[in-house]
Structures are given as C-alpha cells and as structure tokens.
C-alpha cells in the first residue's frame, strides 16, 4: 500500500511538472497582443465636505455624487503562461459627477426660512496608466486585479443654490443665488486607485481578433482635492477589441487523467 501511494504521488508530480513545462512552451511571438477599449463610465464619488474651494459657502454637506462619461484606452498584454498574463494600458477617462445636498435654513434678511438645494457639478477627467494582472481559470475568461495611476487633466465646476419653496425668495429677489463657474482650487494632480474586474474574449475573425465584454471597478485611494474627504470611484462596463497577431493561445490537452493515474498506481 505504501509503495502504491508513493507511485501515485510520483506519477502525479510528473503530470504536474509536464503541465508546467507545457505552459512555458508557448511560442514567444504569440505572447503579445494589442487592443483598445471605448466604454461608458459611471463615476461614484464619496465625500463628506462643504462646497470645495474656491467656494466659501456654509453649510450644505455633500456626501455623494454621480456622473456619466466615457473612457478611451489602448493596451498591450503579455501572456506569461496559460493562467497568467500582464497588461499595461494608457487612456483618457471622464470622472466628473453631480453632487446635491439639501438644507433647511434662513434664506433672507427678513427672517424667512426655506429648503435650499445646493448643486455642485464637477467636470473632472484623467489621463491614466493601468498595470493589470489577469488570471485565466478557463479559456478566454479573465479575472483582473491592478492599479490605476492618473493625472487630472481638467478641474472645472459649476455651483448654484436654489430655493425649493415657491413662496419665499433670497435677498436678491430670486430663487437662485451663489451661482459660480470656474476652476476648483487645490485639486490633487495625481489619482491612484485599485482595479478589479472580469472579461471574456469572443473570437470574431480567424481567432486573431476578439471582442471582450468586460466590467471593471476602480476604487479611489487618494482624495480628489487636498484637505477634503472627497474620493472618486469608477465603474466601466462595455466591449473592447483585442488583436492577437499570431493567433489565439490554446491550452494543451492533458492526456493523463486522475483516474488513469490511479489505475497505473494500483
């Protein structure tokens, strides 16, 4: 029995080593592929802040924001083995969002109070690099982890306060005040976030051109503006294109099964 078990483990070890050797027998010219993504972006901002600089307005507190934009990126991927690959991408992404907060407060000098809706529209965008690791548990399915490092390329905003009560007005005789437009001050020039996602490649031409439905979530670690609790997370979901100039890498068929190993052992 002991001899049979030792034989079993020896055969299993040989099989595993054979699989590893096969993984590293991939032709070098097949390892590199290229592609691009054009995807919609849902920006989800987390915050706990007053209207940001250069505004000095009291006292709405913004806690969240939502925005829609687009992402355009180009990437190069290197396949290390059948299960593992690495990707570097360069792109542009909108990350602006609309923030709203309501507060019941005194609205004019005669003592009227009302419900005020404060709206901040941030127009932010990134030029970014991503370094990604892909794990491929089955053919064409990729699970992704990585980082996003970006540079803020725009920092504009619009802001206004609007009375929701119809029977009162501000001191200016209108139901809108503190309207402003311009550039946000103290914007963090660098963005840093963690990326997680999933994608699946579907061949559309000669197993060299693939479309890749994918979904990725980016979690922001650095604040958007210095001195504030304001972070930008992003969800991208869409279809990319990947070109493999020397064709698809296919997993080798392992002839020996666990049942066959057991039969040989016993």
Coordinates of C-alpha atoms in Angstrom, one line a residue, residues 39-138:
X39 CA -16.6 52.3 -22.7
X40 CA -19.1 54.3 -20.8
X41 CA -18.1 55.3 -17.3
X42 CA -20.2 55.6 -14.2
X43 CA -18.4 57.8 -11.6
X44 CA -19.4 57.4 -8.0
X45 CA -18.0 60.0 -5.6
X46 CA -17.7 59.5 -1.9
X47 CA -17.4 62.6 0.2
X48 CA -18.1 64.4 3.5
X49 CA -17.4 68.1 2.7
X50 CA -18.7 71.6 2.4
X51 CA -18.7 73.2 -1.0
X52 CA -15.0 72.9 -2.0
X53 CA -12.5 75.7 -2.7
X54 CA -12.7 78.3 -4.2
X55 CA -16.2 78.5 -2.8
X56 CA -16.6 79.6 0.8
X57 CA -20.3 78.8 1.4
X58 CA -21.9 77.5 4.6
X59 CA -23.4 75.0 5.2
X60 CA -24.5 72.2 2.8
X61 CA -22.6 68.9 3.2
X62 CA -22.0 66.8 0.1
X63 CA -21.8 63.1 0.8
X64 CA -22.1 61.5 -2.7
X65 CA -22.1 62.3 -6.4
X66 CA -22.9 60.5 -9.6
X67 CA -21.7 61.2 -13.1
X68 CA -21.6 59.6 -16.6
X69 CA -18.7 59.9 -19.1
X70 CA -16.6 57.9 -21.5
X71 CA -13.3 56.0 -21.4
X72 CA -10.9 55.5 -24.3
X73 CA -7.8 53.4 -23.8
X74 CA -5.2 51.4 -25.6
X75 CA -3.4 48.4 -24.1
X76 CA -0.7 45.8 -24.6
X77 CA -0.9 42.4 -23.0
X78 CA 1.9 39.9 -22.4
X79 CA 1.0 36.2 -21.7
X80 CA 3.3 34.6 -19.1
X81 CA 1.5 31.2 -19.0
X82 CA -1.9 29.8 -19.8
X83 CA -3.2 31.0 -16.5
X84 CA -1.4 34.3 -16.0
X85 CA -0.9 37.4 -18.1
X86 CA 0.0 41.1 -17.6
X87 CA -1.4 44.2 -19.2
X88 CA -0.3 47.9 -19.5
X89 CA -2.9 50.4 -20.7
X90 CA -2.9 54.1 -21.4
X91 CA -6.1 56.1 -21.7
X92 CA -8.4 59.1 -21.0
X93 CA -11.4 58.9 -18.7
X94 CA -14.2 61.3 -17.6
X95 CA -14.6 61.2 -13.8
X96 CA -16.9 64.2 -13.2
X97 CA -20.0 64.0 -11.1
X98 CA -23.1 65.9 -9.9
X99 CA -23.3 66.4 -6.2
X100 CA -26.5 67.6 -4.5
X101 CA -27.4 68.5 -0.9
X102 CA -30.5 69.9 0.7
X103 CA -30.7 72.0 3.9
X104 CA -33.4 73.9 5.7
X105 CA -32.1 77.3 6.6
X106 CA -32.7 81.0 6.9
X107 CA -32.7 82.4 3.3
X108 CA -33.1 86.2 3.6
X109 CA -32.6 89.2 5.9
X110 CA -36.3 89.4 6.9
X111 CA -36.0 86.0 8.6
X112 CA -37.7 83.7 6.0
X113 CA -36.6 80.1 6.1
X114 CA -36.7 77.5 3.3
X115 CA -35.4 74.3 1.8
X116 CA -32.3 75.0 -0.3
X117 CA -31.0 72.6 -2.9
X118 CA -27.2 73.1 -3.4
X119 CA -25.8 71.6 -6.7
X120 CA -22.1 71.1 -7.5
X121 CA -21.2 69.8 -10.9
X122 CA -17.6 68.8 -11.2
X123 CA -16.1 68.4 -14.6
X124 CA -13.0 66.2 -13.9
X125 CA -11.0 64.0 -16.2
X126 CA -7.9 61.7 -16.1
X127 CA -5.1 60.8 -18.4
X128 CA -4.0 57.5 -16.8
X129 CA -1.9 54.4 -16.9
X130 CA -3.0 51.0 -15.7
X131 CA -1.0 48.0 -14.7
X132 CA -3.1 44.9 -14.6
X133 CA -2.7 41.2 -13.8
X134 CA -5.1 38.7 -15.4
X135 CA -5.8 35.2 -14.1
X136 CA -7.4 32.9 -16.6
X137 CA -9.2 30.0 -14.8
X138 CA -10.7 28.8 -18.1

